[in-house]
Amino acid sequence: MNTSPNTINVLVTGSGGQLGQCIGKIKNEYPKLTLFFANSTTLDITKKDRVSDFFEDKSFDFVINCAAYTNVEQAEKEPDKAFLVNAEGVKNVAEVCEETNTTLIHISTDYVFDGKKRSPYKEEDFTNPINEYGKSKLAGEKYIQEILDKYFIIRTSWLYSEFGHNFFKTILKKSKTEKELTITTSETGTPTNANDLAKFILDLIEIGSYKYGIFHFSNLGEATWYDFAKEILRVSGKLDTIILKKTDNYPTFAARPKYSVFNKEKCIESFNLDIINWKESLKRIMEN
């Protein structure tokens, strides 16, 4: 374990997911931070004793909890599994953070809202999840607030990157084999580049902020899934070769919020952030 007084030791749980991989990609840009990565195999957060053992003899200053059950459709069929990871697992991490005086940075979701609002959601707005995934994530948030004083809960939305399974990669893949795509217009949110979120989190640690609480982070602007697909195809030069159709009736097993755009003023003002528009961020990821 690096015990240099100038080093900030950071544990990243759920490191096999897309956000964890995005954090890993830029770790060398933060020489003050020593990052330790644990995936679901090396650290099962649903086992309290495993979490405690993992922290033993290690002095983590921060934990970035990226570990989550994220299959929204499957969560309706097996809510116990979603709650085990997203609520009880988070409780375990929070309790060990409290015992070891570690600051927790936890990733949450726009799905804690019901989507009935028609203006961007603020952090203090009423939460009312309409699916099991959202309910499990909100339960995790509540555990953190009950157990810890030193925490950052960062809600994000429509996360995508070059890693893992996400809408961005699915559209690119389908554009190579299919002539026609039908995409829903029934939901409005903000696509968020996980690379931008990763940078925000590591910047947050590096500046040593004590402005704890809940924060909303996504790229700027708003879109439907149709808008997002259209922009992916446009930037990749495939828009003219594929017939893109709209539908306002795309059946899913899980209910989803119709509107989940975030108000990001608190986040921008608290950390002096310069967040870019989702279209610009998409262009950057495609160029890279």
PDB file of C-alpha atoms in Angstrom:
ATOM      1  CA  MET A   1       0.000   0.000   0.000  1.00  0.00           C
ATOM      2  CA  ASN A   2       1.319   3.436  -0.935  1.00  0.00           C
ATOM      3  CA  THR A   3       1.545   5.423   2.293  1.00  0.00           C
ATOM      4  CA  SER A   4       3.154   8.587   0.945  1.00  0.00           C
ATOM      5  CA  PRO A   5       1.604  11.559   2.787  1.00  0.00           C
ATOM      6  CA  ASN A   6       1.009  13.295  -0.549  1.00  0.00           C
ATOM      7  CA  THR A   7      -0.841  10.345  -2.044  1.00  0.00           C
ATOM      8  CA  ILE A   8      -4.621   9.999  -2.041  1.00  0.00           C
ATOM      9  CA  ASN A   9      -5.627   6.334  -2.007  1.00  0.00           C
ATOM     10  CA  VAL A  10      -8.787   5.574  -3.951  1.00  0.00           C
ATOM     11  CA  LEU A  11     -10.685   2.291  -4.254  1.00  0.00           C
ATOM     12  CA  VAL A  12     -12.855   1.831  -7.367  1.00  0.00           C
ATOM     13  CA  THR A  13     -15.480  -0.874  -6.908  1.00  0.00           C
ATOM     14  CA  GLY A  14     -17.305  -2.360  -9.890  1.00  0.00           C
ATOM     15  CA  SER A  15     -14.227  -1.592 -11.968  1.00  0.00           C
ATOM     16  CA  GLY A  16     -15.267  -3.949 -14.766  1.00  0.00           C
ATOM     17  CA  GLY A  17     -18.182  -1.698 -15.759  1.00  0.00           C
ATOM     18  CA  GLN A  18     -17.968   1.101 -18.281  1.00  0.00           C
ATOM     19  CA  LEU A  19     -17.433   3.906 -15.745  1.00  0.00           C
ATOM     20  CA  GLY A  20     -14.775   1.905 -13.917  1.00  0.00           C
ATOM     21  CA  GLN A  21     -12.963   1.302 -17.196  1.00  0.00           C
ATOM     22  CA  CYS A  22     -13.189   4.998 -18.103  1.00  0.00           C
ATOM     23  CA  ILE A  23     -11.627   5.863 -14.732  1.00  0.00           C
ATOM     24  CA  GLY A  24      -8.873   3.311 -15.355  1.00  0.00           C
ATOM     25  CA  LYS A  25      -8.171   4.833 -18.753  1.00  0.00           C
ATOM     26  CA  ILE A  26      -7.276   8.253 -17.316  1.00  0.00           C
ATOM     27  CA  LYS A  27      -5.677   7.249 -13.998  1.00  0.00           C
ATOM     28  CA  ASN A  28      -2.179   8.253 -15.172  1.00  0.00           C
ATOM     29  CA  GLU A  29      -3.381  11.825 -15.612  1.00  0.00           C
ATOM     30  CA  TYR A  30      -3.745  12.049 -11.820  1.00  0.00           C
ATOM     31  CA  PRO A  31      -0.298  11.394 -10.275  1.00  0.00           C
ATOM     32  CA  LYS A  32      -1.507  12.458  -6.804  1.00  0.00           C
ATOM     33  CA  LEU A  33      -4.039   9.620  -6.782  1.00  0.00           C
ATOM     34  CA  THR A  34      -3.188   5.969  -6.231  1.00  0.00           C
ATOM     35  CA  LEU A  35      -6.100   3.970  -7.583  1.00  0.00           C
ATOM     36  CA  PHE A  36      -7.006   0.401  -6.621  1.00  0.00           C
ATOM     37  CA  PHE A  37      -9.511  -1.424  -8.810  1.00  0.00           C
ATOM     38  CA  ALA A  38     -11.856  -4.172  -7.628  1.00  0.00           C
ATOM     39  CA  ASN A  39     -14.387  -5.920  -9.866  1.00  0.00           C
ATOM     40  CA  SER A  40     -17.315  -8.088  -8.769  1.00  0.00           C
ATOM     41  CA  THR A  41     -15.044 -11.136  -8.588  1.00  0.00           C
ATOM     42  CA  THR A  42     -12.361  -9.595  -6.382  1.00  0.00           C
ATOM     43  CA  LEU A  43     -14.836  -7.683  -4.189  1.00  0.00           C
ATOM     44  CA  ASP A  44     -18.459  -8.758  -3.753  1.00  0.00           C
ATOM     45  CA  ILE A  45     -20.061  -5.797  -2.006  1.00  0.00           C
ATOM     46  CA  THR A  46     -23.093  -7.900  -1.014  1.00  0.00           C
ATOM     47  CA  LYS A  47     -20.899  -9.673   1.574  1.00  0.00           C
ATOM     48  CA  LYS A  48     -20.172  -7.309   4.487  1.00  0.00           C
ATOM     49  CA  ASP A  49     -17.283  -9.429   5.782  1.00  0.00           C
ATOM     50  CA  ARG A  50     -15.607  -9.358   2.352  1.00  0.00           C
ATOM     51  CA  VAL A  51     -15.849  -5.569   2.249  1.00  0.00           C
ATOM     52  CA  SER A  52     -14.429  -5.304   5.775  1.00  0.00           C
ATOM     53  CA  ASP A  53     -11.584  -7.694   4.910  1.00  0.00           C
ATOM     54  CA  PHE A  54     -10.781  -5.713   1.776  1.00  0.00           C
ATOM     55  CA  PHE A  55     -10.379  -2.525   3.804  1.00  0.00           C
ATOM     56  CA  GLU A  56      -8.297  -4.185   6.515  1.00  0.00           C
ATOM     57  CA  ASP A  57      -4.686  -2.948   6.571  1.00  0.00           C
ATOM     58  CA  LYS A  58      -5.515  -0.502   3.772  1.00  0.00           C
ATOM     59  CA  SER A  59      -6.049   3.204   4.294  1.00  0.00           C
ATOM     60  CA  PHE A  60      -8.405   4.263   1.525  1.00  0.00           C
ATOM     61  CA  ASP A  61      -9.208   7.963   1.495  1.00  0.00           C
ATOM     62  CA  PHE A  62     -12.029   7.571  -1.027  1.00  0.00           C
ATOM     63  CA  VAL A  63     -14.197   4.827  -2.449  1.00  0.00           C
ATOM     64  CA  ILE A  64     -15.789   5.355  -5.857  1.00  0.00           C
ATOM     65  CA  ASN A  65     -18.670   2.893  -5.853  1.00  0.00           C
ATOM     66  CA  CYS A  66     -19.382   1.915  -9.458  1.00  0.00           C
ATOM     67  CA  ALA A  67     -20.659  -1.534  -8.426  1.00  0.00           C
ATOM     68  CA  ALA A  68     -24.310  -1.849  -9.415  1.00  0.00           C
ATOM     69  CA  TYR A  69     -27.009  -4.102 -10.791  1.00  0.00           C
ATOM     70  CA  THR A  70     -27.956  -2.171 -13.928  1.00  0.00           C
ATOM     71  CA  ASN A  71     -30.202  -4.467 -15.989  1.00  0.00           C
ATOM     72  CA  VAL A  72     -33.423  -2.433 -15.812  1.00  0.00           C
ATOM     73  CA  GLU A  73     -35.584  -5.032 -17.563  1.00  0.00           C
ATOM     74  CA  GLN A  74     -34.282  -8.000 -15.569  1.00  0.00           C
ATOM     75  CA  ALA A  75     -34.699  -6.114 -12.290  1.00  0.00           C
ATOM     76  CA  GLU A  76     -38.488  -6.334 -12.745  1.00  0.00           C
ATOM     77  CA  LYS A  77     -38.215 -10.134 -12.815  1.00  0.00           C
ATOM     78  CA  GLU A  78     -35.654 -10.470 -10.023  1.00  0.00           C
ATOM     79  CA  PRO A  79     -35.989  -7.395  -7.778  1.00  0.00           C
ATOM     80  CA  ASP A  80     -34.304  -9.219  -4.879  1.00  0.00           C
ATOM     81  CA  LYS A  81     -31.049  -9.351  -6.851  1.00  0.00           C
ATOM     82  CA  ALA A  82     -31.256  -5.658  -7.740  1.00  0.00           C
ATOM     83  CA  PHE A  83     -31.884  -4.700  -4.089  1.00  0.00           C
ATOM     84  CA  LEU A  84     -29.121  -7.022  -2.874  1.00  0.00           C
ATOM     85  CA  VAL A  85     -26.495  -5.114  -4.886  1.00  0.00           C
ATOM     86  CA  ASN A  86     -27.965  -1.615  -5.195  1.00  0.00           C
ATOM     87  CA  ALA A  87     -29.275  -1.301  -1.629  1.00  0.00           C
ATOM     88  CA  GLU A  88     -27.783  -3.895   0.748  1.00  0.00           C
ATOM     89  CA  GLY A  89     -24.405  -3.885  -1.027  1.00  0.00           C
ATOM     90  CA  VAL A  90     -24.276  -0.098  -0.880  1.00  0.00           C
ATOM     91  CA  LYS A  91     -25.196  -0.255   2.822  1.00  0.00           C
ATOM     92  CA  ASN A  92     -22.228  -2.577   3.402  1.00  0.00           C
ATOM     93  CA  VAL A  93     -19.843  -0.202   1.645  1.00  0.00           C
ATOM     94  CA  ALA A  94     -21.259   2.801   3.519  1.00  0.00           C
ATOM     95  CA  GLU A  95     -20.899   1.072   6.892  1.00  0.00           C
ATOM     96  CA  VAL A  96     -17.271   0.146   6.243  1.00  0.00           C
ATOM     97  CA  CYS A  97     -16.581   3.697   5.000  1.00  0.00           C
ATOM     98  CA  GLU A  98     -18.026   4.992   8.276  1.00  0.00           C
ATOM     99  CA  GLU A  99     -15.892   2.579  10.314  1.00  0.00           C
ATOM    100  CA  THR A 100     -12.702   3.558   8.438  1.00  0.00           C
ATOM    101  CA  ASN A 101     -13.375   7.305   7.996  1.00  0.00           C
ATOM    102  CA  THR A 102     -13.425   6.934   4.204  1.00  0.00           C
ATOM    103  CA  THR A 103     -15.278   9.340   1.902  1.00  0.00           C
ATOM    104  CA  LEU A 104     -17.782   7.581  -0.382  1.00  0.00           C
ATOM    105  CA  ILE A 105     -18.488   8.706  -3.940  1.00  0.00           C
ATOM    106  CA  HIS A 106     -21.536   6.754  -5.091  1.00  0.00           C
ATOM    107  CA  ILE A 107     -23.032   6.666  -8.583  1.00  0.00           C
ATOM    108  CA  SER A 108     -26.817   6.845  -8.802  1.00  0.00           C
ATOM    109  CA  THR A 109     -29.380   7.390 -11.532  1.00  0.00           C
ATOM    110  CA  ASP A 110     -32.096   9.547 -13.089  1.00  0.00           C
ATOM    111  CA  TYR A 111     -34.417   6.566 -12.539  1.00  0.00           C
ATOM    112  CA  VAL A 112     -35.028   7.675  -8.943  1.00  0.00           C
ATOM    113  CA  PHE A 113     -37.558  10.103 -10.501  1.00  0.00           C
ATOM    114  CA  ASP A 114     -40.941   9.258 -12.044  1.00  0.00           C
ATOM    115  CA  GLY A 115     -40.472  11.460 -15.130  1.00  0.00           C
ATOM    116  CA  LYS A 116     -43.698  13.430 -14.670  1.00  0.00           C
ATOM    117  CA  LYS A 117     -41.921  16.768 -14.347  1.00  0.00           C
ATOM    118  CA  ARG A 118     -41.459  18.899 -17.458  1.00  0.00           C
ATOM    119  CA  SER A 119     -38.502  20.980 -16.340  1.00  0.00           C
ATOM    120  CA  PRO A 120     -35.034  19.706 -15.391  1.00  0.00           C
ATOM    121  CA  TYR A 121     -34.881  17.803 -12.122  1.00  0.00           C
ATOM    122  CA  LYS A 122     -33.073  19.392  -9.177  1.00  0.00           C
ATOM    123  CA  GLU A 123     -31.344  17.409  -6.435  1.00  0.00           C
ATOM    124  CA  GLU A 124     -34.030  18.238  -3.873  1.00  0.00           C
ATOM    125  CA  ASP A 125     -36.970  17.281  -6.113  1.00  0.00           C
ATOM    126  CA  PHE A 126     -39.322  14.574  -4.906  1.00  0.00           C
ATOM    127  CA  THR A 127     -38.092  11.064  -5.729  1.00  0.00           C
ATOM    128  CA  ASN A 128     -40.647   8.524  -6.897  1.00  0.00           C
ATOM    129  CA  PRO A 129     -39.097   5.643  -8.876  1.00  0.00           C
ATOM    130  CA  ILE A 130     -41.473   3.716 -11.135  1.00  0.00           C
ATOM    131  CA  ASN A 131     -39.418   0.543 -11.650  1.00  0.00           C
ATOM    132  CA  GLU A 132     -37.535  -1.906  -9.427  1.00  0.00           C
ATOM    133  CA  TYR A 133     -34.125  -0.716 -10.611  1.00  0.00           C
ATOM    134  CA  GLY A 134     -34.934   2.883  -9.630  1.00  0.00           C
ATOM    135  CA  LYS A 135     -36.387   1.750  -6.291  1.00  0.00           C
ATOM    136  CA  SER A 136     -33.253  -0.259  -5.498  1.00  0.00           C
ATOM    137  CA  LYS A 137     -30.960   2.658  -6.376  1.00  0.00           C
ATOM    138  CA  LEU A 138     -32.998   5.060  -4.219  1.00  0.00           C
ATOM    139  CA  ALA A 139     -32.811   2.613  -1.305  1.00  0.00           C
ATOM    140  CA  GLY A 140     -29.017   2.670  -1.680  1.00  0.00           C
ATOM    141  CA  GLU A 141     -28.998   6.481  -1.614  1.00  0.00           C
ATOM    142  CA  LYS A 142     -31.039   6.481   1.592  1.00  0.00           C
ATOM    143  CA  TYR A 143     -28.684   4.062   3.333  1.00  0.00           C
ATOM    144  CA  ILE A 144     -25.743   6.332   2.499  1.00  0.00           C
ATOM    145  CA  GLN A 145     -27.518   9.404   3.881  1.00  0.00           C
ATOM    146  CA  GLU A 146     -28.442   7.555   7.078  1.00  0.00           C
ATOM    147  CA  ILE A 147     -24.959   6.123   7.688  1.00  0.00           C
ATOM    148  CA  LEU A 148     -22.462   8.702   6.420  1.00  0.00           C
ATOM    149  CA  ASP A 149     -21.668  12.388   6.729  1.00  0.00           C
ATOM    150  CA  LYS A 150     -18.833  12.339   4.182  1.00  0.00           C
ATOM    151  CA  TYR A 151     -20.394  11.303   0.882  1.00  0.00           C
ATOM    152  CA  PHE A 152     -21.045  12.437  -2.665  1.00  0.00           C
ATOM    153  CA  ILE A 153     -24.042  10.833  -4.380  1.00  0.00           C
ATOM    154  CA  ILE A 154     -23.701  11.594  -8.086  1.00  0.00           C
ATOM    155  CA  ARG A 155     -26.823  10.935 -10.124  1.00  0.00           C
ATOM    156  CA  THR A 156     -26.187  10.537 -13.828  1.00  0.00           C
ATOM    157  CA  SER A 157     -28.226   9.566 -16.895  1.00  0.00           C
ATOM    158  CA  TRP A 158     -28.077   7.604 -20.155  1.00  0.00           C
ATOM    159  CA  LEU A 159     -24.439   6.641 -19.643  1.00  0.00           C
ATOM    160  CA  TYR A 160     -22.432   5.475 -22.657  1.00  0.00           C
ATOM    161  CA  SER A 161     -18.795   4.950 -23.624  1.00  0.00           C
ATOM    162  CA  GLU A 162     -16.537   2.778 -25.756  1.00  0.00           C
ATOM    163  CA  PHE A 163     -16.701   0.141 -22.987  1.00  0.00           C
ATOM    164  CA  GLY A 164     -19.359  -2.369 -21.984  1.00  0.00           C
ATOM    165  CA  HIS A 165     -22.930  -2.658 -23.230  1.00  0.00           C
ATOM    166  CA  ASN A 166     -24.706   0.613 -23.990  1.00  0.00           C
ATOM    167  CA  PHE A 167     -26.978   2.308 -26.520  1.00  0.00           C
ATOM    168  CA  PHE A 168     -24.108   4.054 -28.312  1.00  0.00           C
ATOM    169  CA  LYS A 169     -22.287   0.794 -29.035  1.00  0.00           C
ATOM    170  CA  THR A 170     -25.521  -0.999 -29.939  1.00  0.00           C
ATOM    171  CA  ILE A 171     -26.436   1.596 -32.593  1.00  0.00           C
ATOM    172  CA  LEU A 172     -22.916   1.511 -34.068  1.00  0.00           C
ATOM    173  CA  LYS A 173     -23.044  -2.289 -34.221  1.00  0.00           C
ATOM    174  CA  LYS A 174     -26.516  -2.400 -35.774  1.00  0.00           C
ATOM    175  CA  SER A 175     -25.519   0.230 -38.351  1.00  0.00           C
ATOM    176  CA  LYS A 176     -23.087  -2.305 -39.844  1.00  0.00           C
ATOM    177  CA  THR A 177     -25.663  -5.033 -40.417  1.00  0.00           C
ATOM    178  CA  GLU A 178     -29.148  -3.502 -40.569  1.00  0.00           C
ATOM    179  CA  LYS A 179     -30.791  -1.297 -43.185  1.00  0.00           C
ATOM    180  CA  GLU A 180     -33.576   0.037 -40.959  1.00  0.00           C
ATOM    181  CA  LEU A 181     -33.768   1.052 -37.290  1.00  0.00           C
ATOM    182  CA  THR A 182     -36.860   2.008 -35.277  1.00  0.00           C
ATOM    183  CA  ILE A 183     -36.095   4.090 -32.184  1.00  0.00           C
ATOM    184  CA  THR A 184     -38.389   5.438 -29.478  1.00  0.00           C
ATOM    185  CA  THR A 185     -39.246   9.115 -29.022  1.00  0.00           C
ATOM    186  CA  SER A 186     -41.220   8.488 -25.820  1.00  0.00           C
ATOM    187  CA  GLU A 187     -38.380   9.305 -23.388  1.00  0.00           C
ATOM    188  CA  THR A 188     -36.407  12.529 -23.047  1.00  0.00           C
ATOM    189  CA  GLY A 189     -33.133  12.707 -21.131  1.00  0.00           C
ATOM    190  CA  THR A 190     -29.471  13.507 -21.652  1.00  0.00           C
ATOM    191  CA  PRO A 191     -26.880  11.108 -23.075  1.00  0.00           C
ATOM    192  CA  THR A 192     -23.822  11.256 -20.824  1.00  0.00           C
ATOM    193  CA  ASN A 193     -20.321  10.307 -21.898  1.00  0.00           C
ATOM    194  CA  ALA A 194     -18.885   8.136 -19.096  1.00  0.00           C
ATOM    195  CA  ASN A 195     -15.432   9.578 -19.872  1.00  0.00           C
ATOM    196  CA  ASP A 196     -16.694  13.032 -18.844  1.00  0.00           C
ATOM    197  CA  LEU A 197     -18.148  11.608 -15.633  1.00  0.00           C
ATOM    198  CA  ALA A 198     -14.887   9.786 -14.866  1.00  0.00           C
ATOM    199  CA  LYS A 199     -12.922  13.032 -15.240  1.00  0.00           C
ATOM    200  CA  PHE A 200     -15.359  14.918 -13.020  1.00  0.00           C
ATOM    201  CA  ILE A 201     -15.030  12.302 -10.259  1.00  0.00           C
ATOM    202  CA  LEU A 202     -11.219  12.256 -10.263  1.00  0.00           C
ATOM    203  CA  ASP A 203     -11.116  16.070 -10.418  1.00  0.00           C
ATOM    204  CA  LEU A 204     -13.476  16.142  -7.439  1.00  0.00           C
ATOM    205  CA  ILE A 205     -11.096  13.959  -5.417  1.00  0.00           C
ATOM    206  CA  GLU A 206      -8.034  15.929  -6.472  1.00  0.00           C
ATOM    207  CA  ILE A 207      -9.452  19.322  -5.426  1.00  0.00           C
ATOM    208  CA  GLY A 208     -10.357  17.918  -1.997  1.00  0.00           C
ATOM    209  CA  SER A 209     -13.881  19.338  -1.825  1.00  0.00           C
ATOM    210  CA  TYR A 210     -15.917  19.118   1.379  1.00  0.00           C
ATOM    211  CA  LYS A 211     -19.170  20.107  -0.328  1.00  0.00           C
ATOM    212  CA  TYR A 212     -20.828  16.780   0.427  1.00  0.00           C
ATOM    213  CA  GLY A 213     -24.301  15.754  -0.692  1.00  0.00           C
ATOM    214  CA  ILE A 214     -26.288  14.795  -3.789  1.00  0.00           C
ATOM    215  CA  PHE A 215     -25.291  16.187  -7.186  1.00  0.00           C
ATOM    216  CA  HIS A 216     -26.665  15.827 -10.706  1.00  0.00           C
ATOM    217  CA  PHE A 217     -24.121  15.286 -13.468  1.00  0.00           C
ATOM    218  CA  SER A 218     -24.798  14.730 -17.156  1.00  0.00           C
ATOM    219  CA  ASN A 219     -23.734  16.415 -20.344  1.00  0.00           C
ATOM    220  CA  LEU A 220     -25.692  19.534 -21.358  1.00  0.00           C
ATOM    221  CA  GLY A 221     -28.798  19.553 -23.530  1.00  0.00           C
ATOM    222  CA  GLU A 222     -31.551  16.994 -23.964  1.00  0.00           C
ATOM    223  CA  ALA A 223     -32.611  14.358 -26.463  1.00  0.00           C
ATOM    224  CA  THR A 224     -34.898  11.433 -27.108  1.00  0.00           C
ATOM    225  CA  TRP A 225     -33.371   8.031 -27.825  1.00  0.00           C
ATOM    226  CA  TYR A 226     -34.273   8.707 -31.470  1.00  0.00           C
ATOM    227  CA  ASP A 227     -32.327  11.990 -31.398  1.00  0.00           C
ATOM    228  CA  PHE A 228     -29.355  10.196 -29.841  1.00  0.00           C
ATOM    229  CA  ALA A 229     -29.417   7.427 -32.461  1.00  0.00           C
ATOM    230  CA  LYS A 230     -29.707   9.974 -35.280  1.00  0.00           C
ATOM    231  CA  GLU A 231     -26.681  11.911 -34.010  1.00  0.00           C
ATOM    232  CA  ILE A 232     -24.624   8.714 -33.616  1.00  0.00           C
ATOM    233  CA  LEU A 233     -25.403   7.790 -37.227  1.00  0.00           C
ATOM    234  CA  ARG A 234     -24.755  11.333 -38.460  1.00  0.00           C
ATOM    235  CA  VAL A 235     -21.341  11.606 -36.781  1.00  0.00           C
ATOM    236  CA  SER A 236     -20.344   8.118 -37.937  1.00  0.00           C
ATOM    237  CA  GLY A 237     -21.341   8.950 -41.526  1.00  0.00           C
ATOM    238  CA  LYS A 238     -24.067   6.280 -41.639  1.00  0.00           C
ATOM    239  CA  LEU A 239     -27.170   8.469 -41.609  1.00  0.00           C
ATOM    240  CA  ASP A 240     -27.623   8.337 -45.383  1.00  0.00           C
ATOM    241  CA  THR A 241     -27.283   4.561 -45.561  1.00  0.00           C
ATOM    242  CA  ILE A 242     -29.901   3.624 -42.925  1.00  0.00           C
ATOM    243  CA  ILE A 243     -33.637   4.252 -42.728  1.00  0.00           C
ATOM    244  CA  LEU A 244     -34.264   5.643 -39.251  1.00  0.00           C
ATOM    245  CA  LYS A 245     -37.864   5.461 -38.037  1.00  0.00           C
ATOM    246  CA  LYS A 246     -39.534   6.998 -34.986  1.00  0.00           C
ATOM    247  CA  THR A 247     -41.939   5.231 -32.662  1.00  0.00           C
ATOM    248  CA  ASP A 248     -43.706   6.521 -29.572  1.00  0.00           C
ATOM    249  CA  ASN A 249     -44.712   2.993 -28.582  1.00  0.00           C
ATOM    250  CA  TYR A 250     -41.687   0.843 -27.807  1.00  0.00           C
ATOM    251  CA  PRO A 251     -42.805  -1.890 -25.390  1.00  0.00           C
ATOM    252  CA  THR A 252     -40.528  -2.540 -22.398  1.00  0.00           C
ATOM    253  CA  PHE A 253     -41.117  -4.751 -19.377  1.00  0.00           C
ATOM    254  CA  ALA A 254     -40.005  -2.011 -16.980  1.00  0.00           C
ATOM    255  CA  ALA A 255     -41.777   1.347 -16.810  1.00  0.00           C
ATOM    256  CA  ARG A 256     -39.360   4.168 -17.578  1.00  0.00           C
ATOM    257  CA  PRO A 257     -39.492   7.891 -16.781  1.00  0.00           C
ATOM    258  CA  LYS A 258     -40.730   9.884 -19.775  1.00  0.00           C
ATOM    259  CA  TYR A 259     -38.611  12.884 -18.808  1.00  0.00           C
ATOM    260  CA  SER A 260     -35.391  12.763 -16.801  1.00  0.00           C
ATOM    261  CA  VAL A 261     -33.303  15.775 -17.785  1.00  0.00           C
ATOM    262  CA  PHE A 262     -31.158  17.097 -14.911  1.00  0.00           C
ATOM    263  CA  ASN A 263     -30.706  20.611 -13.622  1.00  0.00           C
ATOM    264  CA  LYS A 264     -26.927  20.785 -13.120  1.00  0.00           C
ATOM    265  CA  GLU A 265     -26.599  24.280 -11.602  1.00  0.00           C
ATOM    266  CA  LYS A 266     -25.676  22.972  -8.122  1.00  0.00           C
ATOM    267  CA  CYS A 267     -22.932  20.760  -9.553  1.00  0.00           C
ATOM    268  CA  ILE A 268     -21.559  23.442 -11.889  1.00  0.00           C
ATOM    269  CA  GLU A 269     -21.506  26.141  -9.183  1.00  0.00           C
ATOM    270  CA  SER A 270     -20.164  23.892  -6.397  1.00  0.00           C
ATOM    271  CA  PHE A 271     -17.200  22.635  -8.413  1.00  0.00           C
ATOM    272  CA  ASN A 272     -16.735  25.408 -10.994  1.00  0.00           C
ATOM    273  CA  LEU A 273     -17.446  22.927 -13.783  1.00  0.00           C
ATOM    274  CA  ASP A 274     -17.355  23.432 -17.515  1.00  0.00           C
ATOM    275  CA  ILE A 275     -19.744  20.762 -18.838  1.00  0.00           C
ATOM    276  CA  ILE A 276     -20.064  20.336 -22.597  1.00  0.00           C
ATOM    277  CA  ASN A 277     -23.149  19.576 -24.686  1.00  0.00           C
ATOM    278  CA  TRP A 278     -23.944  15.914 -25.307  1.00  0.00           C
ATOM    279  CA  LYS A 279     -23.522  16.346 -29.088  1.00  0.00           C
ATOM    280  CA  GLU A 280     -20.040  17.796 -28.678  1.00  0.00           C
ATOM    281  CA  SER A 281     -19.079  15.013 -26.265  1.00  0.00           C
ATOM    282  CA  LEU A 282     -20.369  12.379 -28.680  1.00  0.00           C
ATOM    283  CA  LYS A 283     -18.295  13.927 -31.443  1.00  0.00           C
ATOM    284  CA  ARG A 284     -15.187  13.720 -29.254  1.00  0.00           C
ATOM    285  CA  ILE A 285     -15.671  10.054 -28.433  1.00  0.00           C
ATOM    286  CA  MET A 286     -16.185   9.249 -32.118  1.00  0.00           C
ATOM    287  CA  GLU A 287     -13.016  11.168 -33.087  1.00  0.00           C
ATOM    288  CA  ASN A 288     -10.978   9.332 -30.468  1.00  0.00           C
TER     289      ASN A 288
END
